[in-house]
Amino acid sequence: MRLKVWEVLRPILAPSPIVLKFLLIGLAVRFLLAPWTAVPYDAYPFYSAAAGTLAGTGPYGMVLFSYPPLFAVISYPLILLYSQFFDPGNLGVFVPSMVEVSRTTGMLVPFVTAPAFNLLLKTPLILGDMLVGLLIFRTVRSWKGEEIAVKAFLIWFLNPLVIFVSAVHGQFDVLPAYCALVGMLVFMDRRYLLSGTVLGVGVLLKIFPVYLIMLCLVSLSLILVREARAGKGLVTLRPLALFIAGGGLSLATILPFLLSSSSFLEFVLRRGTYTSLGGLNLWFLSPVIEALGTGGWTGGAVFPLGTLLTVLGLALTILASFLLLRRPEGNERENFLLANTFVIIILLLTQPVTNPQYLIWLFPPLLLLSLERPQMLAKLYILSVVGLLYGISLQSGLAFFYPLAQCFGSPTVIALNDGIMAFYVSASFVRFTILSILGGVGAVVLASIMLPARLDPVESLLRRWTNWRCRHA
Amino acid sequence: MRSEVWAVLAVVTLLLISSFMIPTGGLEGTELELRRDGETAVLHYSLPGHEHEYPASVVAFPIEQYRHDDITMLFDIGGVDDNSSNPANVQGLIDHLGADLQNIGSSREVEVIDHDALASFFSSGNGTLILASSLWDDIGLCHAAEAWVLAGGLLVSIGHGSIPFTSEMGGTLQLHYSSLDYDGGRDVSTTPFSQAFGWRTVAPSNGLLVKDVLDASGTVLGPIYHRGMDLTTMALIPYGQGAVLVLGGPIDKPFRASMEDVFAWDLARCLEAEVAWAIGEPTFVRVEVGSAGAQGSVALDTVDDSTYSLMGQNLDDTHLVFLHKLVEN
């Protein structure tokens, strides 16, 4: 029986011995890091969703979880299982000594989640990392052969930013990224019902796959027009109808929420919207402007900057999709991958705040695009390093170790508080400057992906660097 | 086709999990009863059990009157100064308070008004108004606010500047704030109300001078921080026919200590239990409720013919127990 199960799982989990080996190493690293690390500010809404659901008020009962409901749904079974054996009241603790540092930095909450909670929360994310890696492997193997597929798998699964986002930071971006990857791949295979369903599920995790749905709708519209001109009649509507039906089917996953109250939708759309600007995008100068005492760029309630940027992002998405899908050069697959990558870059560059974890949305399509355009690989590496440094500079690396400190007392919570205070207060301008520089580098590298090689400054720099190294080797 | 089948199975699985996650309300079975016998009175309570132990409190106190006002809150984008809460935090409090009232089964609604609607609000009779920002710029409105409270209104003011009729504003209420150094929660004394309710707003950046509260014949509701002078996070000041429920402030980071989540938790319970009309100290008991529930009784310290407010509640995050009852003589 056990052999039979393994026979079924082997092609999925161990498509090659080297993949299995690094899969186990990658999983071990992640599961070792997961319990002892978390960002208190980001873990608190997830804790509140879990605690609220256990208490009977639902994930939105404490009004702190402001994402669409599906991540709370995915993470709930493990929390429920834990609560059958252990007291969920021990999943987090208020830490009075963190109040001052939390107030000063504005980026902490004096509440530390327990190692058990961190592990329960991050397990679906770690499995998400694995699923994306294995899907990349299978896809690349069918396109380019096993050797390149192994390399692509390793680039994803051992990528330090990917490990950091899921296993240390505990952000679930990999789950919608997986849905986006599956949705786009099956769309290329013309399996529109499945594509609509999976992309819809992605939107119910995080909003960003909406932009990919726009790309798919543009693609379907072009097909519809082409086939209508060929006189194919009503059958031309079938792909669009299947795609929309798939999207409708995905809503079934949250049907109980929709039927019980729709107020969470208003809450998710309003509270989930940023009113500040910055990060690895066009607004990268915001931290340094804030440091100069002007308060940074903000889009408050008076001026709906976030809404305007959303409209701009959607308009550019439709335009880019239309132009790239009708591109005469390149094959259909390359053009679609290009459009997929460009759409995510447009979103990353124009949205109000682009945190490092959002780069996870881009990496799978960028990795696949690198099969046709190898220069993309260097950009993925640069973005990984920049994203990792940005994540550490934003919170100070110390902020990730509160669960370890709270559990073992080494380092002590007080030592972490002091270190973070020094980082924020003593080195405030330096920190803001570093954030702006890293944000600027990230934005330039992101923008360079969309430029032709002859206009690409990153490509040019890398070429010069390679030449310099060759001369001095 | 196999992938499509897997997708449908995944959707059905998620649908099943979702159906177990919609709000169902908290634990049922809380019972509170006040038995009076001449000059003695005993509060009998029964709290529902759960497989995991949870902390809870049961409390009774006399009140002067009770009303079931909806809660009106000023949302004023233009009224921001250094002492006011940021509009984003005020909006946060509106969201949290509405949700917390719903969680504890209250039928009170949270209504939002802007600065221009205040004058007509003050002329429309009693009610409960939450101010988290200053009305400094409008002396006429400040006078209207004072007259409204004197006539029976309940003003909930959060942070320095949100009481429009302090002596600084030319009014009669001598009430001052001072910067509150939380200092990891050291050197703090509890008060009967803070123990009974387990307030969560523990670290507003400014606290109220306890001396001023007592001089104004008020009741200190929050814990007392000994910081050279005594400061508190919450107090009740009777004012004419009405009252001012004063909270330290402004609403500001971080969550769990001084932000909208904890202000809302405290205000929802405080308003629902009619603390604003308390005329005596509470009698309370704090218990750890196990799987068999908790049953017991507590004798009230002093008894008169007042109406009594009784409340039983959980104090943790992973349970929801709340019952409030009014007992008239």
Short mmCIF file of C-alpha atoms in Angstrom, two decimals, chain A residues 23-393:
data_model
loop_
_atom_site.label_atom_id
_atom_site.label_comp_id
_atom_site.label_asym_id
_atom_site.label_seq_id
_atom_site.Cartn_x
_atom_site.Cartn_y
_atom_site.Cartn_z
CA LEU A 23 13.36 19.71 -2.26
CA LEU A 24 14.17 18.06 1.06
CA ILE A 25 17.00 20.51 1.79
CA GLY A 26 14.78 23.51 0.94
CA LEU A 27 11.94 22.19 3.06
CA ALA A 28 14.27 21.49 5.99
CA VAL A 29 15.65 25.05 5.88
CA ARG A 30 12.15 26.49 5.76
CA PHE A 31 10.73 24.36 8.56
CA LEU A 32 13.75 25.16 10.74
CA LEU A 33 13.27 28.90 10.27
CA ALA A 34 9.46 29.03 10.37
CA PRO A 35 8.63 28.63 14.09
CA TRP A 36 11.20 31.08 15.45
CA THR A 37 10.69 34.01 13.11
CA ALA A 38 7.83 36.39 12.34
CA VAL A 39 7.12 40.08 11.91
CA PRO A 40 4.83 40.97 14.81
CA TYR A 41 3.03 43.70 12.82
CA ASP A 42 2.20 41.35 9.96
CA ALA A 43 1.52 38.25 12.05
CA TYR A 44 -1.03 40.03 14.28
CA PRO A 45 -3.83 40.24 11.66
CA PHE A 46 -3.37 36.55 10.87
CA TYR A 47 -3.53 35.76 14.57
CA SER A 48 -6.68 37.88 14.91
CA ALA A 49 -8.34 36.04 12.01
CA ALA A 50 -7.56 32.68 13.61
CA ALA A 51 -8.55 33.77 17.12
CA GLY A 52 -11.75 35.43 15.87
CA THR A 53 -12.76 32.33 13.93
CA LEU A 54 -12.17 30.11 16.96
CA ALA A 55 -14.16 32.55 19.11
CA GLY A 56 -17.09 32.46 16.70
CA THR A 57 -16.81 35.97 15.28
CA GLY A 58 -15.19 34.87 12.00
CA PRO A 59 -11.92 36.03 10.45
CA TYR A 60 -13.17 39.62 10.18
CA GLY A 61 -14.64 39.75 13.69
CA MET A 62 -11.62 41.56 15.13
CA VAL A 63 -11.45 43.85 12.06
CA LEU A 64 -7.72 43.39 11.63
CA PHE A 65 -7.57 40.85 8.82
CA SER A 66 -8.09 42.94 5.68
CA TYR A 67 -7.35 40.45 2.90
CA PRO A 68 -9.95 38.54 0.89
CA PRO A 69 -11.09 35.53 2.95
CA LEU A 70 -9.39 32.61 1.24
CA PHE A 71 -6.06 32.65 3.06
CA ALA A 72 -7.92 32.55 6.37
CA VAL A 73 -9.87 29.59 4.96
CA ILE A 74 -6.73 27.76 3.87
CA SER A 75 -4.94 28.29 7.18
CA TYR A 76 -7.93 27.47 9.38
CA PRO A 77 -7.89 23.62 9.27
CA LEU A 78 -4.41 23.46 10.83
CA ILE A 79 -5.39 25.98 13.52
CA LEU A 80 -8.57 24.02 14.23
CA LEU A 81 -6.62 20.76 14.40
CA TYR A 82 -4.15 22.34 16.84
CA SER A 83 -7.00 23.62 18.99
CA GLN A 84 -8.34 20.08 19.36
CA PHE A 85 -5.21 19.10 21.29
CA PHE A 86 -3.74 22.32 22.69
CA ASP A 87 -5.02 25.59 24.13
CA PRO A 88 -5.17 28.18 21.32
CA GLY A 89 -4.98 30.86 24.00
CA ASN A 90 -1.24 30.22 23.98
CA LEU A 91 -0.80 31.10 20.31
CA GLY A 92 0.33 34.64 21.08
CA VAL A 93 1.20 36.89 23.98
CA PHE A 94 1.12 40.63 24.74
CA VAL A 95 4.66 41.82 25.52
CA PRO A 96 4.58 45.08 27.54
CA SER A 97 8.26 45.84 27.02
CA MET A 98 7.62 46.18 23.27
CA VAL A 99 5.12 49.03 23.58
CA GLU A 100 7.63 51.87 23.34
CA VAL A 101 9.58 50.42 20.43
CA SER A 102 6.29 49.68 18.66
CA ARG A 103 5.16 53.28 19.12
CA THR A 104 8.45 54.77 18.03
CA THR A 105 8.83 52.69 14.90
CA GLY A 106 5.15 52.41 14.03
CA MET A 107 6.02 49.07 12.45
CA LEU A 108 5.66 46.66 15.34
CA VAL A 109 2.86 45.37 17.53
CA PRO A 110 3.65 44.45 21.14
CA PHE A 111 2.21 41.02 20.56
CA VAL A 112 4.39 38.03 19.71
CA THR A 113 2.98 34.94 18.08
CA ALA A 114 4.07 31.58 19.47
CA PRO A 115 6.31 29.19 17.51
CA ALA A 116 3.36 26.81 17.10
CA PHE A 117 1.27 29.55 15.49
CA ASN A 118 4.11 30.59 13.18
CA LEU A 119 4.57 27.00 12.07
CA LEU A 120 0.84 26.48 11.49
CA LEU A 121 0.58 29.74 9.56
CA LYS A 122 3.64 29.12 7.41
CA THR A 123 3.09 25.45 6.55
CA PRO A 124 0.67 26.23 3.67
CA LEU A 125 3.13 28.85 2.42
CA ILE A 126 6.04 26.43 2.45
CA LEU A 127 3.91 23.91 0.58
CA GLY A 128 3.07 26.74 -1.84
CA ASP A 129 6.80 27.31 -2.45
CA MET A 130 7.10 23.61 -3.20
CA LEU A 131 4.11 23.52 -5.55
CA VAL A 132 5.37 26.49 -7.56
CA GLY A 133 8.84 24.91 -7.79
CA LEU A 134 7.49 21.56 -8.97
CA LEU A 135 5.17 23.23 -11.49
CA ILE A 136 8.07 25.27 -12.86
CA PHE A 137 10.08 22.04 -13.14
CA ARG A 138 7.34 20.19 -15.02
CA THR A 139 6.65 23.10 -17.33
CA VAL A 140 10.29 23.74 -18.19
CA ARG A 141 10.95 20.01 -18.64
CA SER A 142 8.21 19.79 -21.22
CA TRP A 143 9.48 22.91 -23.00
CA LYS A 144 13.28 22.63 -22.74
CA GLY A 145 14.26 19.32 -21.22
CA GLU A 146 15.22 18.04 -17.78
CA GLU A 147 18.59 19.72 -17.31
CA ILE A 148 17.21 23.23 -17.69
CA ALA A 149 14.16 22.25 -15.67
CA VAL A 150 16.31 21.26 -12.70
CA LYS A 151 18.14 24.58 -12.90
CA ALA A 152 14.84 26.50 -13.02
CA PHE A 153 13.55 24.55 -10.01
CA LEU A 154 16.67 25.34 -7.99
CA ILE A 155 16.57 29.04 -8.92
CA TRP A 156 13.06 29.22 -7.50
CA PHE A 157 13.15 26.86 -4.56
CA LEU A 158 16.53 27.87 -3.15
CA ASN A 159 16.01 31.58 -3.86
CA PRO A 160 16.71 33.39 -0.58
CA LEU A 161 13.90 35.92 -1.12
CA VAL A 162 11.38 33.12 -1.73
CA ILE A 163 12.53 31.35 1.43
CA PHE A 164 12.49 34.62 3.38
CA VAL A 165 8.97 35.66 2.34
CA SER A 166 7.29 32.35 3.18
CA ALA A 167 9.38 30.86 5.98
CA VAL A 168 10.60 33.96 7.82
CA HIS A 169 8.26 36.86 7.06
CA GLY A 170 5.20 34.63 6.82
CA GLN A 171 3.53 36.41 3.90
CA PHE A 172 1.28 34.30 1.71
CA ASP A 173 2.09 35.86 -1.66
CA VAL A 174 3.27 32.52 -2.98
CA LEU A 175 -0.29 31.14 -2.89
CA PRO A 176 -1.85 33.69 -5.28
CA ALA A 177 1.39 33.51 -7.29
CA TYR A 178 0.82 29.75 -7.66
CA CYS A 179 -2.77 30.36 -8.77
CA ALA A 180 -1.55 33.00 -11.24
CA LEU A 181 1.06 30.61 -12.65
CA VAL A 182 -1.39 27.72 -13.02
CA GLY A 183 -4.05 30.04 -14.43
CA MET A 184 -1.76 31.47 -17.08
CA LEU A 185 -0.25 28.11 -18.09
CA VAL A 186 -3.62 26.43 -18.54
CA PHE A 187 -4.87 29.52 -20.38
CA MET A 188 -2.03 29.00 -22.87
CA ASP A 189 -3.28 25.40 -23.19
CA ARG A 190 -6.75 26.83 -23.99
CA ARG A 191 -8.33 25.25 -20.89
CA TYR A 192 -10.39 28.31 -20.18
CA LEU A 193 -12.73 26.92 -17.51
CA LEU A 194 -9.81 25.79 -15.37
CA SER A 195 -7.94 29.03 -15.99
CA GLY A 196 -10.91 31.14 -14.90
CA THR A 197 -11.41 29.03 -11.79
CA VAL A 198 -7.79 29.11 -10.67
CA LEU A 199 -7.32 32.82 -11.37
CA GLY A 200 -10.56 33.48 -9.50
CA VAL A 201 -9.25 31.55 -6.51
CA GLY A 202 -6.08 33.66 -6.76
CA VAL A 203 -8.11 36.87 -6.54
CA LEU A 204 -9.83 35.54 -3.43
CA LEU A 205 -6.38 35.24 -1.86
CA LYS A 206 -4.94 38.58 -2.99
CA ILE A 207 -6.32 41.06 -5.47
CA PHE A 208 -3.38 41.13 -7.89
CA PRO A 209 -4.49 38.31 -10.28
CA VAL A 210 -7.28 40.70 -11.36
CA TYR A 211 -4.68 42.28 -13.62
CA LEU A 212 -3.93 38.90 -15.21
CA ILE A 213 -7.65 38.32 -15.68
CA MET A 214 -7.70 41.59 -17.64
CA LEU A 215 -4.89 40.22 -19.81
CA CYS A 216 -6.85 37.00 -20.38
CA LEU A 217 -9.98 38.96 -21.25
CA VAL A 218 -8.06 41.01 -23.82
CA SER A 219 -6.68 37.78 -25.27
CA LEU A 220 -10.15 36.22 -25.40
CA SER A 221 -11.55 39.35 -27.03
CA LEU A 222 -8.90 39.17 -29.75
CA ILE A 223 -9.76 35.50 -30.34
CA LEU A 224 -13.45 36.36 -30.41
CA VAL A 225 -12.99 39.11 -32.99
CA ARG A 226 -10.73 36.91 -35.14
CA GLU A 227 -13.12 33.98 -35.12
CA ALA A 228 -16.18 36.13 -35.62
CA ARG A 229 -14.53 37.57 -38.72
CA ALA A 230 -13.98 34.01 -39.90
CA GLY A 231 -17.76 33.55 -39.59
CA LYS A 232 -17.73 30.93 -36.84
CA GLY A 233 -20.98 32.15 -35.27
CA LEU A 234 -21.97 31.64 -31.65
CA VAL A 235 -19.24 29.09 -30.99
CA THR A 236 -16.81 32.01 -30.85
CA LEU A 237 -18.27 32.93 -27.47
CA ARG A 238 -17.41 29.56 -25.93
CA PRO A 239 -13.86 30.39 -24.64
CA LEU A 240 -15.06 33.63 -23.03
CA ALA A 241 -18.09 31.91 -21.51
CA LEU A 242 -15.95 29.09 -20.09
CA PHE A 243 -13.45 31.55 -18.61
CA ILE A 244 -16.19 33.60 -16.96
CA ALA A 245 -17.93 30.43 -15.72
CA GLY A 246 -14.64 29.35 -14.15
CA GLY A 247 -14.38 32.69 -12.37
CA GLY A 248 -17.93 32.26 -11.13
CA LEU A 249 -17.12 28.76 -9.89
CA SER A 250 -14.23 30.12 -7.81
CA LEU A 251 -16.71 32.26 -5.87
CA ALA A 252 -18.19 29.06 -4.45
CA THR A 253 -15.12 28.84 -2.18
CA ILE A 254 -16.34 31.85 -0.20
CA LEU A 255 -20.06 31.43 -0.74
CA PRO A 256 -20.82 31.14 3.00
CA PHE A 257 -19.12 34.52 3.59
CA LEU A 258 -21.04 36.12 0.73
CA LEU A 259 -24.33 34.76 2.00
CA SER A 260 -23.76 35.67 5.64
CA SER A 261 -22.68 39.27 5.10
CA SER A 262 -21.22 41.32 2.30
CA SER A 263 -19.83 43.93 4.67
CA PHE A 264 -16.42 42.22 4.62
CA LEU A 265 -16.08 43.12 0.93
CA GLU A 266 -16.38 46.82 1.66
CA PHE A 267 -13.95 46.39 4.53
CA VAL A 268 -11.41 44.48 2.40
CA LEU A 269 -11.57 47.00 -0.42
CA ARG A 270 -11.34 50.05 1.87
CA ARG A 271 -8.97 48.99 4.65
CA GLY A 272 -6.83 46.89 2.34
CA THR A 273 -6.02 49.99 0.32
CA TYR A 274 -2.79 51.82 0.98
CA THR A 275 -2.82 55.54 1.71
CA SER A 276 0.96 55.88 1.63
CA LEU A 277 3.48 55.50 -1.16
CA GLY A 278 6.86 53.84 -1.48
CA GLY A 279 8.79 50.64 -1.98
CA LEU A 280 10.26 49.05 -5.07
CA ASN A 281 8.27 51.18 -7.50
CA LEU A 282 7.99 54.61 -9.09
CA TRP A 283 7.47 56.19 -5.67
CA PHE A 284 10.80 54.97 -4.30
CA LEU A 285 11.83 58.47 -3.20
CA SER A 286 9.03 58.65 -0.64
CA PRO A 287 11.14 57.41 2.35
CA VAL A 288 13.86 60.01 1.81
CA ILE A 289 11.28 62.77 1.37
CA GLU A 290 9.72 61.61 4.63
CA ALA A 291 13.14 61.76 6.30
CA LEU A 292 13.51 65.36 5.16
CA GLY A 293 10.47 66.12 7.28
CA THR A 294 7.79 66.62 4.69
CA GLY A 295 5.87 63.54 5.76
CA GLY A 296 6.46 61.55 2.59
CA TRP A 297 3.98 61.25 -0.21
CA THR A 298 0.59 60.23 0.98
CA GLY A 299 -2.70 59.81 -0.70
CA GLY A 300 -5.11 60.49 2.11
CA ALA A 301 -8.85 60.44 2.14
CA VAL A 302 -9.05 63.84 0.47
CA PHE A 303 -7.21 62.87 -2.69
CA PRO A 304 -7.97 59.31 -3.78
CA LEU A 305 -4.47 58.65 -5.09
CA GLY A 306 -4.76 54.89 -4.55
CA THR A 307 -7.88 54.75 -6.70
CA LEU A 308 -6.26 56.83 -9.43
CA LEU A 309 -3.21 54.57 -9.48
CA THR A 310 -5.43 51.50 -9.68
CA VAL A 311 -7.24 52.96 -12.68
CA LEU A 312 -3.90 53.88 -14.27
CA GLY A 313 -2.55 50.37 -13.65
CA LEU A 314 -5.62 48.74 -15.19
CA ALA A 315 -5.56 51.07 -18.22
CA LEU A 316 -1.86 50.33 -18.82
CA THR A 317 -2.54 46.61 -18.36
CA ILE A 318 -5.18 46.62 -21.08
CA LEU A 319 -2.99 48.67 -23.40
CA ALA A 320 0.11 46.50 -22.86
CA SER A 321 -1.92 43.30 -23.24
CA PHE A 322 -3.41 44.51 -26.51
CA LEU A 323 -0.05 45.57 -27.96
CA LEU A 324 1.94 42.53 -26.83
CA LEU A 325 -0.63 39.91 -27.84
CA ARG A 326 -0.83 41.41 -31.32
CA ARG A 327 2.94 41.62 -31.62
CA PRO A 328 3.96 40.26 -35.06
CA GLU A 329 7.41 38.98 -33.97
CA GLY A 330 7.93 36.18 -31.41
CA ASN A 331 5.87 33.01 -31.02
CA GLU A 332 2.52 32.83 -29.28
CA ARG A 333 3.96 31.41 -26.06
CA GLU A 334 6.71 34.00 -25.80
CA ASN A 335 4.28 36.83 -26.45
CA PHE A 336 1.88 35.57 -23.81
CA LEU A 337 4.66 35.12 -21.24
CA LEU A 338 5.93 38.57 -22.12
CA ALA A 339 2.46 40.03 -21.63
CA ASN A 340 2.08 38.15 -18.33
CA THR A 341 5.41 39.49 -17.07
CA PHE A 342 4.79 43.05 -18.30
CA VAL A 343 1.35 43.19 -16.66
CA ILE A 344 2.80 42.24 -13.28
CA ILE A 345 5.63 44.75 -13.70
CA ILE A 346 3.14 47.52 -14.58
CA LEU A 347 1.26 46.67 -11.40
CA LEU A 348 4.41 46.55 -9.27
CA LEU A 349 5.68 49.86 -10.62
CA THR A 350 2.45 51.85 -10.42
CA GLN A 351 0.76 50.57 -7.25
CA PRO A 352 1.10 52.83 -4.18
CA VAL A 353 3.29 50.48 -2.16
CA THR A 354 5.45 47.65 -3.48
CA ASN A 355 6.84 45.53 -0.69
CA PRO A 356 9.57 42.95 -1.36
CA GLN A 357 7.18 40.03 -0.99
CA TYR A 358 5.26 41.24 -4.05
CA LEU A 359 8.26 40.29 -6.20
CA ILE A 360 7.15 36.69 -5.63
CA TRP A 361 4.25 37.40 -8.02
CA LEU A 362 6.77 38.18 -10.76
CA PHE A 363 9.39 35.48 -10.32
CA PRO A 364 7.57 32.45 -11.82
CA PRO A 365 6.66 34.14 -15.14
CA LEU A 366 10.06 35.88 -15.24
CA LEU A 367 11.78 32.54 -14.77
CA LEU A 368 9.78 31.03 -17.63
CA LEU A 369 10.46 34.08 -19.79
CA SER A 370 14.18 33.65 -19.13
CA LEU A 371 14.01 30.45 -21.21
CA GLU A 372 13.41 32.65 -24.26
CA ARG A 373 15.34 35.68 -22.98
CA PRO A 374 18.27 34.51 -20.83
CA GLN A 375 19.15 38.07 -19.76
CA MET A 376 16.07 37.99 -17.49
CA LEU A 377 17.82 35.63 -15.13
CA ALA A 378 20.34 38.23 -14.01
CA LYS A 379 17.47 40.61 -13.29
CA LEU A 380 15.73 37.98 -11.20
CA TYR A 381 18.94 37.58 -9.17
CA ILE A 382 19.31 41.35 -8.68
CA LEU A 383 15.66 41.68 -7.65
CA SER A 384 16.09 38.83 -5.16
CA VAL A 385 19.03 40.55 -3.48
CA VAL A 386 17.41 43.99 -3.55
CA GLY A 387 14.13 42.60 -2.21
CA LEU A 388 15.86 40.76 0.60
CA LEU A 389 17.90 43.82 1.60
CA TYR A 390 14.79 46.01 1.43
CA GLY A 391 12.85 43.62 3.66
CA ILE A 392 15.65 43.62 6.23
CA SER A 393 16.16 47.41 6.07
#
